[in-house]
Amino acid sequence: MSARPLEGASAAARQRDARPVRALVISHAAANRVQGAEGLDEARLCRERRSKKVGALPLRARMVLHASARCVAPDTPVPADVGVSLGTQFGAIDVAEQALETVAREGFGGVTPSAYATGLPNAVAAIVASVHGLQGPNLTLLGYQSGLDAIIAACRQIRAGNARAMLAGGFDLPSERYAAHLKDTPRYADAGPILPGVGLLWVREADPAEEAAGAVVMGWASGHLATPLSAQGQDTASDPDVRALIARAVPGEEGAGVRIHALYPGRPGLPDYLAASAPLYLIETVLAAPAPGVHAVLVQGFHPTACLCLVIRKTAGRVAEHALPGSEET
């Protein structure tokens, strides 16, 4: 995890105000994923933005920027205390692989240090923050659950008064070599392809008039389950550990009337977007639904009993993307 100090007086002003955050809302969301075997193309990537002297933007950064441009309001000044919180499973593994291949082929002299640096896990969050002028907390988390964990970390930053809003979610651009390794493991034996994907949310403190609108973050929790989500099938809602986890996320809520969404590595027959899976599912299934309700998104990690839970109250209407005039988005 990396962090960058806050700039400006916003954090100090919040501390002087000393008022609790009333509610957290998800006001905008954007997904960017490959549906099948066609791969990423220019329609799913942002235009290059960096000087040729510095080098091209990494592909993963272009992929995330393409989605982030639809979360950040256009032509609107961004407060200094808005931050970024991103999760990724692969991090810089493909860059490390390329560097090793270059060393084997050309020797250490063929490795460009700046190219390796821009491939580090936290480079994407840094590039996104730089492009959009987001000067608040800058977080990068690793692991299969890190997409959901990054959203929870963003909520914590806002609750703590360190940020007014956060751009949060998960992304992955799979390494072909590591993806092939995963496909040889038992948990991925019946799974769909491992594909690139990005899911981003704009999470912010709600105005008093908005607390009942859009999607409200009710709470979150982490814990261990005696029975992994991958082994529960349709019985997830009746599992006592799951009900206890939801109750910890939202005290007093025992799971009655809560729709439970269980995600885990290697779901049979479905594409896996790794750290982006939970944010993508949250955007395309929960936030896109017009019907109101309470939803608990549970994510099992590669450790079979570790579980994260995020509970959201969705009211009528869909959480939309910002439309950027003149953009190349499709």
CSV table of C-alpha atoms in Angstrom, one decimal:
chain,number,residue,atom,x,y,z
A,1,MET,CA,0.0,0.0,0.0
A,2,SER,CA,1.3,3.5,-0.8
A,3,ALA,CA,0.1,6.8,0.6
A,4,ARG,CA,0.7,10.4,-0.4
A,5,PRO,CA,0.3,13.3,2.0
A,6,LEU,CA,-2.8,15.5,1.7
A,7,GLU,CA,-2.3,18.9,0.1
A,8,GLY,CA,-4.3,22.0,0.9
A,9,ALA,CA,-6.2,22.9,4.0
A,10,SER,CA,-9.2,20.7,3.4
A,11,ALA,CA,-8.2,18.0,6.0
A,12,ALA,CA,-7.5,20.6,8.6
A,13,ALA,CA,-10.9,22.3,7.9
A,14,ARG,CA,-12.6,19.0,8.3
A,15,GLN,CA,-10.9,18.4,11.7
A,16,ARG,CA,-11.9,21.8,12.9
A,17,ASP,CA,-15.5,21.1,11.8
A,18,ALA,CA,-15.4,17.8,13.9
A,19,ARG,CA,-18.7,16.6,12.6
A,20,PRO,CA,-19.4,13.0,11.7
A,21,VAL,CA,-19.9,11.9,8.1
A,22,ARG,CA,-23.7,11.6,7.7
A,23,ALA,CA,-23.7,8.9,4.9
A,24,LEU,CA,-21.6,7.6,2.1
A,25,VAL,CA,-23.1,7.4,-1.4
A,26,ILE,CA,-21.9,6.0,-4.7
A,27,SER,CA,-22.8,8.7,-7.1
A,28,HIS,CA,-21.2,7.4,-10.3
A,29,ALA,CA,-19.6,4.2,-11.6
A,30,ALA,CA,-17.9,3.0,-14.7
A,31,ALA,CA,-17.0,-0.5,-16.0
A,32,ASN,CA,-14.4,-1.4,-18.6
A,33,ARG,CA,-14.0,-5.0,-19.4
A,34,VAL,CA,-13.3,-7.5,-22.2
A,35,GLN,CA,-16.4,-9.6,-22.9
A,36,GLY,CA,-14.7,-12.4,-24.8
A,37,ALA,CA,-11.6,-13.3,-26.6
A,38,GLU,CA,-11.4,-10.1,-28.7
A,39,GLY,CA,-9.0,-8.4,-26.2
A,40,LEU,CA,-8.5,-4.8,-25.5
A,41,ASP,CA,-8.7,-2.4,-28.4
A,42,GLU,CA,-8.4,1.4,-28.8
A,43,ALA,CA,-12.2,1.8,-28.0
A,44,ARG,CA,-11.5,0.6,-24.5
A,45,LEU,CA,-8.3,2.7,-23.9
A,46,CYS,CA,-7.7,6.3,-23.3
A,47,ARG,CA,-5.6,8.3,-25.7
A,48,GLU,CA,-1.9,8.7,-24.9
A,49,ARG,CA,-1.1,11.7,-22.6
A,50,ARG,CA,2.6,11.5,-21.8
A,51,SER,CA,5.6,13.0,-23.5
A,52,LYS,CA,7.5,10.8,-25.8
A,53,LYS,CA,10.6,11.6,-23.7
A,54,VAL,CA,9.0,9.9,-20.8
A,55,GLY,CA,7.5,7.0,-22.8
A,56,ALA,CA,4.0,5.6,-23.5
A,57,LEU,CA,1.5,5.2,-20.8
A,58,PRO,CA,1.4,1.5,-19.6
A,59,LEU,CA,-1.5,-0.4,-21.1
A,60,ARG,CA,-3.1,-1.0,-17.7
A,61,ALA,CA,-3.0,2.7,-16.9
A,62,ARG,CA,-4.7,3.5,-20.2
A,63,MET,CA,-7.3,0.9,-19.4
A,64,VAL,CA,-8.1,2.4,-16.0
A,65,LEU,CA,-8.0,6.0,-17.3
A,66,HIS,CA,-10.6,5.1,-19.9
A,67,ALA,CA,-13.0,4.1,-17.0
A,68,SER,CA,-11.9,6.9,-14.6
A,69,ALA,CA,-12.8,9.6,-17.2
A,70,ARG,CA,-16.4,8.5,-16.9
A,71,CYS,CA,-16.4,8.7,-13.1
A,72,VAL,CA,-14.8,12.2,-12.7
A,73,ALA,CA,-17.3,15.0,-13.5
A,74,PRO,CA,-16.1,16.9,-16.6
A,75,ASP,CA,-15.4,20.7,-16.3
A,76,THR,CA,-15.8,20.6,-12.5
A,77,PRO,CA,-13.0,21.7,-10.2
A,78,VAL,CA,-11.9,18.7,-8.1
A,79,PRO,CA,-11.4,19.5,-4.3
A,80,ALA,CA,-7.9,19.0,-3.0
A,81,ASP,CA,-8.9,16.2,-0.7
A,82,VAL,CA,-10.3,13.7,-3.2
A,83,GLY,CA,-8.2,10.6,-3.5
A,84,VAL,CA,-7.7,7.3,-5.3
A,85,SER,CA,-8.0,3.7,-3.9
A,86,LEU,CA,-7.3,0.8,-6.3
A,87,GLY,CA,-6.9,-2.9,-6.0
A,88,THR,CA,-5.2,-5.3,-8.3
A,89,GLN,CA,-4.4,-9.0,-8.2
A,90,PHE,CA,-1.5,-9.1,-10.7
A,91,GLY,CA,0.3,-5.9,-9.7
A,92,ALA,CA,3.5,-5.7,-11.8
A,93,ILE,CA,4.0,-9.4,-12.4
A,94,ASP,CA,3.9,-9.0,-16.2
A,95,VAL,CA,6.4,-6.2,-16.1
A,96,ALA,CA,8.7,-8.4,-14.0
A,97,GLU,CA,8.3,-11.2,-16.5
A,98,GLN,CA,9.1,-8.8,-19.4
A,99,ALA,CA,12.2,-7.5,-17.5
A,100,LEU,CA,13.4,-11.1,-16.9
A,101,GLU,CA,12.9,-12.0,-20.5
A,102,THR,CA,14.8,-8.9,-21.6
A,103,VAL,CA,17.7,-9.8,-19.2
A,104,ALA,CA,17.8,-13.3,-20.6
A,105,ARG,CA,17.8,-12.0,-24.2
A,106,GLU,CA,19.8,-8.8,-24.0
A,107,GLY,CA,21.4,-8.6,-20.6
A,108,PHE,CA,20.6,-6.1,-17.8
A,109,GLY,CA,21.5,-3.2,-20.1
A,110,GLY,CA,18.3,-3.8,-22.1
A,111,VAL,CA,16.1,-3.1,-19.1
A,112,THR,CA,14.7,0.4,-18.9
A,113,PRO,CA,14.4,1.5,-15.3
A,114,SER,CA,11.6,4.0,-16.0
A,115,ALA,CA,9.6,1.4,-17.9
A,116,TYR,CA,9.8,-0.9,-14.9
A,117,ALA,CA,8.9,1.9,-12.5
A,118,THR,CA,5.7,2.8,-14.4
A,119,GLY,CA,4.7,-0.9,-14.2
A,120,LEU,CA,4.8,-1.0,-10.4
A,121,PRO,CA,1.5,-1.7,-8.7
A,122,ASN,CA,1.0,1.8,-7.4
A,123,ALA,CA,1.9,3.5,-10.7
A,124,VAL,CA,-1.6,3.2,-12.0
A,125,ALA,CA,-3.1,5.0,-9.0
A,126,ALA,CA,-0.4,7.7,-9.3
A,127,ILE,CA,-1.1,8.2,-13.0
A,128,VAL,CA,-4.8,8.4,-12.5
A,129,ALA,CA,-4.4,10.9,-9.6
A,130,SER,CA,-2.0,13.0,-11.7
A,131,VAL,CA,-4.3,13.1,-14.8
A,132,HIS,CA,-7.4,14.1,-12.8
A,133,GLY,CA,-5.7,16.2,-10.2
A,134,LEU,CA,-6.7,14.0,-7.3
A,135,GLN,CA,-4.5,15.1,-4.4
A,136,GLY,CA,-6.0,13.2,-1.5
A,137,PRO,CA,-5.0,9.8,-0.2
A,138,ASN,CA,-3.5,7.5,-2.8
A,139,LEU,CA,-3.9,3.8,-2.0
A,140,THR,CA,-3.0,0.6,-3.8
A,141,LEU,CA,-4.0,-2.8,-2.5
A,142,LEU,CA,-3.0,-6.3,-3.8
A,143,GLY,CA,-4.9,-9.6,-3.9
A,144,TYR,CA,-8.0,-11.2,-5.3
A,145,GLN,CA,-10.2,-9.4,-2.8
A,146,SER,CA,-8.4,-6.1,-3.2
A,147,GLY,CA,-11.0,-4.6,-5.6
A,148,LEU,CA,-13.7,-4.7,-2.8
A,149,ASP,CA,-11.1,-3.9,-0.2
A,150,ALA,CA,-10.1,-0.8,-2.1
A,151,ILE,CA,-13.7,0.4,-2.0
A,152,ILE,CA,-13.8,-0.3,1.8
A,153,ALA,CA,-10.5,1.5,2.3
A,154,ALA,CA,-11.9,4.5,0.4
A,155,CYS,CA,-15.0,4.6,2.7
A,156,ARG,CA,-12.7,4.5,5.7
A,157,GLN,CA,-10.7,7.5,4.4
A,158,ILE,CA,-13.9,9.5,4.0
A,159,ARG,CA,-15.2,8.4,7.4
A,160,ALA,CA,-11.8,9.4,9.0
A,161,GLY,CA,-12.1,12.9,7.4
A,162,ASN,CA,-9.0,12.4,5.2
A,163,ALA,CA,-11.0,12.8,2.0
A,164,ARG,CA,-14.2,14.3,0.8
A,165,ALA,CA,-14.6,11.7,-2.0
A,166,MET,CA,-12.6,8.8,-3.4
A,167,LEU,CA,-12.3,7.2,-6.8
A,168,ALA,CA,-12.2,3.5,-5.8
A,169,GLY,CA,-12.3,0.0,-7.4
A,170,GLY,CA,-10.3,-2.7,-8.9
A,171,PHE,CA,-8.5,-3.5,-12.2
A,172,ASP,CA,-6.4,-6.3,-13.7
A,173,LEU,CA,-4.5,-6.9,-16.9
A,174,PRO,CA,-3.7,-10.6,-16.5
A,175,SER,CA,-0.2,-11.9,-17.2
A,176,GLU,CA,-0.6,-14.6,-19.8
A,177,ARG,CA,2.0,-16.8,-18.0
A,178,TYR,CA,0.4,-16.5,-14.6
A,179,ALA,CA,-3.1,-16.9,-16.0
A,180,ALA,CA,-2.0,-20.1,-17.6
A,181,HIS,CA,-0.6,-21.2,-14.2
A,182,LEU,CA,-4.0,-20.4,-12.5
A,183,LYS,CA,-5.9,-22.4,-15.2
A,184,ASP,CA,-3.9,-25.5,-14.2
A,185,THR,CA,-5.0,-25.2,-10.5
A,186,PRO,CA,-8.1,-27.2,-9.4
A,187,ARG,CA,-10.1,-24.1,-8.4
A,188,TYR,CA,-10.0,-22.9,-12.1
A,189,ALA,CA,-10.6,-26.3,-13.7
A,190,ASP,CA,-14.2,-25.4,-14.6
A,191,ALA,CA,-13.9,-21.6,-14.6
A,192,GLY,CA,-14.3,-19.3,-17.6
A,193,PRO,CA,-11.4,-17.2,-19.1
A,194,ILE,CA,-9.3,-14.8,-17.0
A,195,LEU,CA,-9.8,-11.4,-18.7
A,196,PRO,CA,-8.8,-7.8,-18.4
A,197,GLY,CA,-11.3,-5.6,-16.5
A,198,VAL,CA,-11.8,-2.3,-14.6
A,199,GLY,CA,-14.6,-1.4,-12.2
A,200,LEU,CA,-14.5,2.1,-10.6
A,201,LEU,CA,-16.9,3.9,-8.2
A,202,TRP,CA,-17.1,7.6,-7.2
A,203,VAL,CA,-17.7,7.4,-3.4
A,204,ARG,CA,-18.4,10.6,-1.5
A,205,GLU,CA,-20.1,12.0,1.6
A,206,ALA,CA,-23.8,12.5,1.0
A,207,ASP,CA,-25.5,15.9,1.2
A,208,PRO,CA,-28.3,15.8,3.7
A,209,ALA,CA,-30.9,15.7,0.9
A,210,GLU,CA,-29.2,12.7,-0.7
A,211,GLU,CA,-29.1,10.2,2.1
A,212,ALA,CA,-32.0,8.3,0.7
A,213,ALA,CA,-31.0,8.6,-3.0
A,214,GLY,CA,-28.8,6.5,-5.2
A,215,ALA,CA,-26.7,3.8,-3.5
A,216,VAL,CA,-25.8,4.3,0.1
A,217,VAL,CA,-22.9,2.3,1.7
A,218,MET,CA,-24.4,0.8,4.9
A,219,GLY,CA,-21.3,-0.9,6.3
A,220,TRP,CA,-18.6,-3.5,5.8
A,221,ALA,CA,-16.8,-6.3,7.7
A,222,SER,CA,-14.2,-9.1,7.2
A,223,GLY,CA,-14.0,-12.5,8.7
A,224,HIS,CA,-13.6,-16.3,8.2
A,225,LEU,CA,-16.3,-18.8,7.2
A,226,ALA,CA,-16.3,-22.4,8.3
A,227,THR,CA,-17.7,-23.3,4.9
A,228,PRO,CA,-16.1,-21.5,1.9
A,229,LEU,CA,-18.5,-19.5,-0.4
A,230,SER,CA,-17.4,-21.8,-3.3
A,231,ALA,CA,-18.8,-24.8,-1.5
A,232,GLN,CA,-22.1,-23.3,-0.3
A,233,GLY,CA,-24.0,-23.1,-3.6
A,234,GLN,CA,-27.5,-21.8,-3.1
A,235,ASP,CA,-27.3,-22.1,0.7
A,236,THR,CA,-25.3,-18.9,1.3
A,237,ALA,CA,-28.2,-17.0,2.9
A,238,SER,CA,-28.7,-19.7,5.5
A,239,ASP,CA,-25.1,-20.0,6.5
A,240,PRO,CA,-24.7,-18.8,10.1
A,241,ASP,CA,-21.2,-17.3,9.5
A,242,VAL,CA,-22.5,-15.3,6.5
A,243,ARG,CA,-25.4,-14.0,8.6
A,244,ALA,CA,-23.0,-13.1,11.4
A,245,LEU,CA,-20.7,-11.3,8.9
A,246,ILE,CA,-23.6,-9.2,7.6
A,247,ALA,CA,-24.7,-8.4,11.2
A,248,ARG,CA,-21.1,-7.1,11.9
A,249,ALA,CA,-21.2,-5.0,8.7
A,250,VAL,CA,-24.6,-3.5,9.7
A,251,PRO,CA,-25.3,-4.0,13.4
A,252,GLY,CA,-28.9,-5.1,13.9
A,253,GLU,CA,-29.2,-6.4,10.3
A,254,GLU,CA,-29.3,-10.3,10.4
A,255,GLY,CA,-29.7,-10.8,6.7
A,256,ALA,CA,-33.4,-10.9,6.5
A,257,GLY,CA,-34.5,-9.4,3.1
A,258,VAL,CA,-30.9,-8.9,2.1
A,259,ARG,CA,-29.9,-10.1,-1.3
A,260,ILE,CA,-26.5,-11.9,-1.0
A,261,HIS,CA,-24.0,-11.9,-3.9
A,262,ALA,CA,-21.2,-14.4,-3.4
A,263,LEU,CA,-18.0,-14.1,-5.5
A,264,TYR,CA,-14.9,-16.3,-5.4
A,265,PRO,CA,-12.0,-17.3,-7.6
A,266,GLY,CA,-12.7,-19.6,-10.4
A,267,ARG,CA,-16.5,-19.4,-10.5
A,268,PRO,CA,-17.6,-22.2,-12.8
A,269,GLY,CA,-18.3,-21.2,-16.4
A,270,LEU,CA,-17.9,-17.4,-15.7
A,271,PRO,CA,-15.1,-15.1,-16.8
A,272,ASP,CA,-12.9,-14.0,-13.9
A,273,TYR,CA,-11.6,-10.5,-13.8
A,274,LEU,CA,-9.6,-11.1,-10.6
A,275,ALA,CA,-9.5,-8.0,-8.4
A,276,ALA,CA,-11.9,-6.2,-10.8
A,277,SER,CA,-14.5,-9.0,-10.4
A,278,ALA,CA,-16.3,-7.6,-7.3
A,279,PRO,CA,-16.4,-4.0,-8.5
A,280,LEU,CA,-17.6,-5.1,-11.9
A,281,TYR,CA,-20.3,-7.3,-10.4
A,282,LEU,CA,-21.3,-4.5,-8.1
A,283,ILE,CA,-21.6,-2.0,-10.9
A,284,GLU,CA,-23.3,-4.2,-13.5
A,285,THR,CA,-25.6,-6.2,-11.2
A,286,VAL,CA,-26.4,-4.1,-8.1
A,287,LEU,CA,-25.9,-0.5,-9.2
A,288,ALA,CA,-27.5,-1.0,-12.6
A,289,ALA,CA,-30.6,-2.6,-11.2
A,290,PRO,CA,-33.6,-0.2,-11.2
A,291,ALA,CA,-35.3,-1.9,-8.2
A,292,PRO,CA,-34.6,-0.8,-4.6
A,293,GLY,CA,-33.2,-3.2,-2.0
A,294,VAL,CA,-30.3,-4.1,0.4
A,295,HIS,CA,-27.4,-6.0,-1.1
A,296,ALA,CA,-24.5,-7.7,0.6
A,297,VAL,CA,-21.5,-8.4,-1.7
A,298,LEU,CA,-19.3,-11.1,-0.3
A,299,VAL,CA,-15.9,-11.9,-1.8
A,300,GLN,CA,-13.8,-15.0,-0.9
A,301,GLY,CA,-10.1,-14.8,-1.5
A,302,PHE,CA,-7.6,-17.4,-2.5
A,303,HIS,CA,-7.6,-18.4,1.1
A,304,PRO,CA,-10.8,-20.5,1.1
A,305,THR,CA,-12.3,-19.2,4.3
A,306,ALA,CA,-11.3,-15.5,4.2
A,307,CYS,CA,-14.3,-13.3,3.3
A,308,LEU,CA,-15.0,-9.6,2.8
A,309,CYS,CA,-18.5,-8.1,3.0
A,310,LEU,CA,-19.9,-4.8,1.7
A,311,VAL,CA,-23.5,-3.9,2.3
A,312,ILE,CA,-25.3,-1.3,0.1
A,313,ARG,CA,-28.8,0.0,0.2
A,314,LYS,CA,-29.9,0.6,-3.4
A,315,THR,CA,-32.9,2.9,-4.0
A,316,ALA,CA,-34.9,3.3,-7.2
A,317,GLY,CA,-32.8,4.3,-10.2
A,318,ARG,CA,-29.5,3.4,-11.7
A,319,VAL,CA,-26.1,4.7,-10.8
A,320,ALA,CA,-24.9,6.3,-14.0
A,321,GLU,CA,-21.7,7.3,-15.7
A,322,HIS,CA,-20.8,10.9,-16.6
A,323,ALA,CA,-20.9,11.5,-20.3
A,324,LEU,CA,-17.8,13.3,-21.6
A,325,PRO,CA,-18.5,15.6,-24.5
A,326,GLY,CA,-16.3,14.8,-27.4
A,327,SER,CA,-14.7,11.7,-25.9
A,328,GLU,CA,-14.0,8.6,-27.8
A,329,GLU,CA,-15.9,6.4,-25.4
A,330,THR,CA,-18.3,3.9,-27.0
